[in-house]
Each structure stands twice: as C-alpha cells, then as structure tokens.
Amino acid sequence: GAGVSQSPSNKVTEKGKDVELRCDPISGHTALYWYRQSLGQGLEFLIYFQGNSAPDKSGLPSDRFSAERTGGSVSTLTIQRTQQEDSAVYLCASSSTGGWVTGELFFGEGSRLTVL
Amino acid sequence: RKEVEQDPGPFNVPEGATVAFNCTYSNSASQSFFWYRQDCRKEPKLLMSVYSSGNEDGRFTAQLNRASQYISLLIRDSKLSDSATYLCVVNRRPGAGSYQLTFGKGTKLSVIP
C-alpha cells in the first residue's frame, strides 16, 4: 500500500510481558516518528528517526521503551515489562526529508495496546 | 505551562455557524505551526499550515501572533463533515538534527444539523 502501515492493529497483553509494535513507513520517507495517544489525551512524542542520524529518544518515558529502525525503513517499538499505564494507541508517522518544514506527517492507523 | 494548550471543548455548533479555536504555545523558539484534524478513532491528518501573515483555505482561516504566542483557526459555514477534533501543532528544533512536532490535546467540534 501507499500509506504508513502498522501492526498489530490491536494487542492485548498481560502486565509484565514484552510487546513489539511494527511500522512500515511510506517508501522513500527518511523521517519516522513514534507517538502515543492515551484516551482523551493528546499525542505524546516518543522518538524520531531521520536518515542515518542518531535518533532523538528524548520522549521515551522510561528505559522499558526502545525503538530501532533497520535499513532506514521499517521500525520496531519495543516495550518491556509492560505496565497498565502503557495502554494507549501507538502511532507511527513518516515524512519526506522536507516534511518537517511543511509539517506534514503521514500517520498510520495506530496499534492499540491494552495491558491487563 | 504546557507546551501547547487548547480549549478542549466540546464546541457544539449548528450547521452554517462560524466557529473559532484558539491555541497558545510556550516555547518562543517554535518555528512552524500547523492545524491537524483527527476524526474519531482515526489517525491525525494535516489540515493546514499557519503563516505569519495569516492564510486561508476555502472556509478555513488560520492566524498566528508570534508576539502573543497564539494561533487560531476559524471555520466559516460549518458542515456536518467538519465534526472532528482539531489539533494545534508546533514544530521546534530541540537540538541539531532533530525536529519535533508537539501536538496540543485538541479541540472537539460537533456540528449539529
């Protein structure tokens, strides 16, 4: 498809388990962002990848969260030892090199994580 | 003070009404400003950029006041299809090679027949 693809779309897990969320950005987009959105809340920045530069991890809430981007394309967000407060929709977005100027991020439909 | 603040609403307006949303941002180093739209249980999508001189796109007008760190969105002749949450977005550069788009929590609009 032409858009940003995320998987799984829904994930229910037990507290303490690890989860991996995957993002396939739009082909050719060099910038990739992860955000999360809790119920009734705004989007919270997590991490930003731009080309081969070191990622901006300043938004990751704890060391249980990590993300990588392989080959400048697919990205995986990993949450270790999940907690109930991790329940949220995790949104991935990509943009072209100049996307940050235009402000146009293309979002995937998100991965809804529920931690029981 | 939160980095981007919006009135959460909801704003319930009749079709055809004019409605305005406001947004304030705290970081004077912010460089670019945008409005996104998010439909219920959908992903956000860019609605329009906000330029210093103000800009219009059909029924939508956006304005920026850098001195007051204030952004607005005006919707004229509201349609049922305008019902959504409108997110104020600010772009800043916290460090070399990094650009962050900071989203407000959004203002919910419901246009009523």
PDB file of N, CA, C and O in Angstrom, chain B residues 53-90:
ATOM      1  N   SER B  53       1.468  35.793   8.180  1.00  0.00           N
ATOM      2  CA  SER B  53       0.582  36.795   7.587  1.00  0.00           C
ATOM      3  C   SER B  53      -0.874  36.338   7.614  1.00  0.00           C
ATOM      4  O   SER B  53      -1.759  37.063   7.169  1.00  0.00           O
ATOM      5  N   GLY B  54      -1.105  35.146   8.114  1.00  0.00           N
ATOM      6  CA  GLY B  54      -2.461  34.590   8.079  1.00  0.00           C
ATOM      7  C   GLY B  54      -2.707  33.955   6.729  1.00  0.00           C
ATOM      8  O   GLY B  54      -2.180  34.409   5.704  1.00  0.00           O
ATOM      9  N   ASN B  55      -3.473  32.900   6.710  1.00  0.00           N
ATOM     10  CA  ASN B  55      -3.752  32.228   5.449  1.00  0.00           C
ATOM     11  C   ASN B  55      -5.113  31.568   5.466  1.00  0.00           C
ATOM     12  O   ASN B  55      -5.657  31.249   6.518  1.00  0.00           O
ATOM     13  N   GLU B  56      -5.630  31.404   4.272  1.00  0.00           N
ATOM     14  CA  GLU B  56      -6.992  30.922   4.104  1.00  0.00           C
ATOM     15  C   GLU B  56      -6.980  29.716   3.167  1.00  0.00           C
ATOM     16  O   GLU B  56      -6.192  29.668   2.204  1.00  0.00           O
ATOM     17  N   ASP B  57      -7.850  28.753   3.450  1.00  0.00           N
ATOM     18  CA  ASP B  57      -8.033  27.624   2.552  1.00  0.00           C
ATOM     19  C   ASP B  57      -9.518  27.327   2.536  1.00  0.00           C
ATOM     20  O   ASP B  57     -10.043  26.656   3.420  1.00  0.00           O
ATOM     21  N   GLY B  58     -10.198  27.893   1.551  1.00  0.00           N
ATOM     22  CA  GLY B  58     -11.642  27.726   1.480  1.00  0.00           C
ATOM     23  C   GLY B  58     -12.326  28.352   2.688  1.00  0.00           C
ATOM     24  O   GLY B  58     -12.172  29.544   2.957  1.00  0.00           O
ATOM     25  N   ARG B  59     -13.041  27.524   3.443  1.00  0.00           N
ATOM     26  CA  ARG B  59     -13.786  28.016   4.605  1.00  0.00           C
ATOM     27  C   ARG B  59     -12.916  28.152   5.863  1.00  0.00           C
ATOM     28  O   ARG B  59     -13.401  28.563   6.906  1.00  0.00           O
ATOM     29  N   PHE B  60     -11.664  27.774   5.750  1.00  0.00           N
ATOM     30  CA  PHE B  60     -10.763  27.741   6.903  1.00  0.00           C
ATOM     31  C   PHE B  60      -9.753  28.890   6.838  1.00  0.00           C
ATOM     32  O   PHE B  60      -9.133  29.112   5.805  1.00  0.00           O
ATOM     33  N   THR B  61      -9.613  29.596   7.946  1.00  0.00           N
ATOM     34  CA  THR B  61      -8.632  30.672   8.048  1.00  0.00           C
ATOM     35  C   THR B  61      -7.778  30.441   9.282  1.00  0.00           C
ATOM     36  O   THR B  61      -8.305  30.234  10.378  1.00  0.00           O
ATOM     37  N   ALA B  62      -6.470  30.498   9.092  1.00  0.00           N
ATOM     38  CA  ALA B  62      -5.543  30.320  10.210  1.00  0.00           C
ATOM     39  C   ALA B  62      -4.761  31.600  10.419  1.00  0.00           C
ATOM     40  O   ALA B  62      -4.423  32.298   9.467  1.00  0.00           O
ATOM     41  N   GLN B  63      -4.496  31.897  11.693  1.00  0.00           N
ATOM     42  CA  GLN B  63      -3.720  33.095  12.007  1.00  0.00           C
ATOM     43  C   GLN B  63      -2.718  32.795  13.095  1.00  0.00           C
ATOM     44  O   GLN B  63      -2.933  31.926  13.951  1.00  0.00           O
ATOM     45  N   LEU B  64      -1.618  33.559  13.056  1.00  0.00           N
ATOM     46  CA  LEU B  64      -0.532  33.389  14.019  1.00  0.00           C
ATOM     47  C   LEU B  64      -0.168  34.747  14.583  1.00  0.00           C
ATOM     48  O   LEU B  64      -0.017  35.721  13.841  1.00  0.00           O
ATOM     49  N   ASN B  65       0.009  34.796  15.885  1.00  0.00           N
ATOM     50  CA  ASN B  65       0.506  36.001  16.546  1.00  0.00           C
ATOM     51  C   ASN B  65       1.732  35.588  17.353  1.00  0.00           C
ATOM     52  O   ASN B  65       1.614  35.047  18.451  1.00  0.00           O
ATOM     53  N   ARG B  66       2.904  35.817  16.772  1.00  0.00           N
ATOM     54  CA  ARG B  66       4.139  35.370  17.431  1.00  0.00           C
ATOM     55  C   ARG B  66       4.392  36.114  18.742  1.00  0.00           C
ATOM     56  O   ARG B  66       4.901  35.541  19.689  1.00  0.00           O
ATOM     57  N   ALA B  67       4.043  37.383  18.763  1.00  0.00           N
ATOM     58  CA  ALA B  67       4.301  38.186  19.969  1.00  0.00           C
ATOM     59  C   ALA B  67       3.531  37.627  21.156  1.00  0.00           C
ATOM     60  O   ALA B  67       4.035  37.561  22.271  1.00  0.00           O
ATOM     61  N   SER B  68       2.308  37.203  20.900  1.00  0.00           N
ATOM     62  CA  SER B  68       1.462  36.655  21.970  1.00  0.00           C
ATOM     63  C   SER B  68       1.551  35.135  22.056  1.00  0.00           C
ATOM     64  O   SER B  68       0.933  34.529  22.930  1.00  0.00           O
ATOM     65  N   GLN B  69       2.274  34.527  21.113  1.00  0.00           N
ATOM     66  CA  GLN B  69       2.421  33.061  21.067  1.00  0.00           C
ATOM     67  C   GLN B  69       1.039  32.424  21.018  1.00  0.00           C
ATOM     68  O   GLN B  69       0.709  31.556  21.852  1.00  0.00           O
ATOM     69  N   TYR B  70       0.298  32.821  20.024  1.00  0.00           N
ATOM     70  CA  TYR B  70      -1.118  32.466  19.903  1.00  0.00           C
ATOM     71  C   TYR B  70      -1.426  32.104  18.460  1.00  0.00           C
ATOM     72  O   TYR B  70      -0.979  32.753  17.529  1.00  0.00           O
ATOM     73  N   ILE B  71      -2.210  31.047  18.296  1.00  0.00           N
ATOM     74  CA  ILE B  71      -2.605  30.572  16.963  1.00  0.00           C
ATOM     75  C   ILE B  71      -4.116  30.407  16.967  1.00  0.00           C
ATOM     76  O   ILE B  71      -4.693  30.015  17.997  1.00  0.00           O
ATOM     77  N   SER B  72      -4.751  30.675  15.835  1.00  0.00           N
ATOM     78  CA  SER B  72      -6.197  30.488  15.782  1.00  0.00           C
ATOM     79  C   SER B  72      -6.597  29.795  14.493  1.00  0.00           C
ATOM     80  O   SER B  72      -5.874  29.815  13.491  1.00  0.00           O
ATOM     81  N   LEU B  73      -7.767  29.181  14.537  1.00  0.00           N
ATOM     82  CA  LEU B  73      -8.377  28.562  13.367  1.00  0.00           C
ATOM     83  C   LEU B  73      -9.835  28.975  13.345  1.00  0.00           C
ATOM     84  O   LEU B  73     -10.540  28.794  14.330  1.00  0.00           O
ATOM     85  N   LEU B  74     -10.263  29.519  12.211  1.00  0.00           N
ATOM     86  CA  LEU B  74     -11.643  29.950  12.035  1.00  0.00           C
ATOM     87  C   LEU B  74     -12.276  29.090  10.959  1.00  0.00           C
ATOM     88  O   LEU B  74     -11.704  28.916   9.879  1.00  0.00           O
ATOM     89  N   ILE B  75     -13.441  28.544  11.260  1.00  0.00           N
ATOM     90  CA  ILE B  75     -14.185  27.760  10.276  1.00  0.00           C
ATOM     91  C   ILE B  75     -15.495  28.491  10.010  1.00  0.00           C
ATOM     92  O   ILE B  75     -16.291  28.722  10.918  1.00  0.00           O
ATOM     93  N   ARG B  76     -15.693  28.823   8.768  1.00  0.00           N
ATOM     94  CA  ARG B  76     -16.936  29.509   8.373  1.00  0.00           C
ATOM     95  C   ARG B  76     -17.897  28.506   7.755  1.00  0.00           C
ATOM     96  O   ARG B  76     -17.476  27.480   7.193  1.00  0.00           O
ATOM     97  N   ASP B  77     -19.194  28.810   7.840  1.00  0.00           N
ATOM     98  CA  ASP B  77     -20.211  27.985   7.194  1.00  0.00           C
ATOM     99  C   ASP B  77     -19.991  26.498   7.530  1.00  0.00           C
ATOM    100  O   ASP B  77     -19.812  25.657   6.632  1.00  0.00           O
ATOM    101  N   SER B  78     -20.006  26.178   8.803  1.00  0.00           N
ATOM    102  CA  SER B  78     -19.705  24.813   9.272  1.00  0.00           C
ATOM    103  C   SER B  78     -20.579  23.775   8.585  1.00  0.00           C
ATOM    104  O   SER B  78     -21.782  23.968   8.381  1.00  0.00           O
ATOM    105  N   LYS B  79     -19.937  22.651   8.257  1.00  0.00           N
ATOM    106  CA  LYS B  79     -20.620  21.494   7.663  1.00  0.00           C
ATOM    107  C   LYS B  79     -20.619  20.359   8.671  1.00  0.00           C
ATOM    108  O   LYS B  79     -19.747  20.282   9.538  1.00  0.00           O
ATOM    109  N   LEU B  80     -21.547  19.435   8.499  1.00  0.00           N
ATOM    110  CA  LEU B  80     -21.575  18.252   9.365  1.00  0.00           C
ATOM    111  C   LEU B  80     -20.241  17.523   9.296  1.00  0.00           C
ATOM    112  O   LEU B  80     -19.752  16.978  10.300  1.00  0.00           O
ATOM    113  N   SER B  81     -19.645  17.509   8.112  1.00  0.00           N
ATOM    114  CA  SER B  81     -18.385  16.788   7.904  1.00  0.00           C
ATOM    115  C   SER B  81     -17.193  17.453   8.601  1.00  0.00           C
ATOM    116  O   SER B  81     -16.108  16.873   8.640  1.00  0.00           O
ATOM    117  N   ASP B  82     -17.393  18.651   9.137  1.00  0.00           N
ATOM    118  CA  ASP B  82     -16.314  19.306   9.879  1.00  0.00           C
ATOM    119  C   ASP B  82     -16.195  18.753  11.294  1.00  0.00           C
ATOM    120  O   ASP B  82     -15.230  19.065  12.005  1.00  0.00           O
ATOM    121  N   SER B  83     -17.155  17.950  11.725  1.00  0.00           N
ATOM    122  CA  SER B  83     -17.119  17.378  13.076  1.00  0.00           C
ATOM    123  C   SER B  83     -15.878  16.511  13.232  1.00  0.00           C
ATOM    124  O   SER B  83     -15.686  15.538  12.489  1.00  0.00           O
ATOM    125  N   ALA B  84     -15.032  16.885  14.171  1.00  0.00           N
ATOM    126  CA  ALA B  84     -13.755  16.212  14.376  1.00  0.00           C
ATOM    127  C   ALA B  84     -13.057  16.892  15.553  1.00  0.00           C
ATOM    128  O   ALA B  84     -13.585  17.843  16.131  1.00  0.00           O
ATOM    129  N   THR B  85     -11.874  16.406  15.869  1.00  0.00           N
ATOM    130  CA  THR B  85     -11.028  17.085  16.854  1.00  0.00           C
ATOM    131  C   THR B  85      -9.922  17.807  16.105  1.00  0.00           C
ATOM    132  O   THR B  85      -9.282  17.225  15.221  1.00  0.00           O
ATOM    133  N   TYR B  86      -9.716  19.050  16.433  1.00  0.00           N
ATOM    134  CA  TYR B  86      -8.731  19.883  15.746  1.00  0.00           C
ATOM    135  C   TYR B  86      -7.517  20.064  16.658  1.00  0.00           C
ATOM    136  O   TYR B  86      -7.632  20.548  17.785  1.00  0.00           O
ATOM    137  N   LEU B  87      -6.372  19.660  16.140  1.00  0.00           N
ATOM    138  CA  LEU B  87      -5.136  19.649  16.917  1.00  0.00           C
ATOM    139  C   LEU B  87      -4.228  20.789  16.480  1.00  0.00           C
ATOM    140  O   LEU B  87      -3.928  20.934  15.294  1.00  0.00           O
ATOM    141  N   CYS B  88      -3.808  21.561  17.444  1.00  0.00           N
ATOM    142  CA  CYS B  88      -2.839  22.623  17.198  1.00  0.00           C
ATOM    143  C   CYS B  88      -1.441  22.001  17.307  1.00  0.00           C
ATOM    144  O   CYS B  88      -1.166  21.252  18.261  1.00  0.00           O
ATOM    145  N   VAL B  89      -0.575  22.300  16.350  1.00  0.00           N
ATOM    146  CA  VAL B  89       0.723  21.624  16.297  1.00  0.00           C
ATOM    147  C   VAL B  89       1.835  22.645  16.112  1.00  0.00           C
ATOM    148  O   VAL B  89       1.731  23.550  15.272  1.00  0.00           O
ATOM    149  N   VAL B  90       2.882  22.480  16.881  1.00  0.00           N
ATOM    150  CA  VAL B  90       4.012  23.412  16.856  1.00  0.00           C
ATOM    151  C   VAL B  90       5.279  22.624  16.556  1.00  0.00           C
ATOM    152  O   VAL B  90       5.525  21.575  17.155  1.00  0.00           O
TER     153      VAL B  90
END
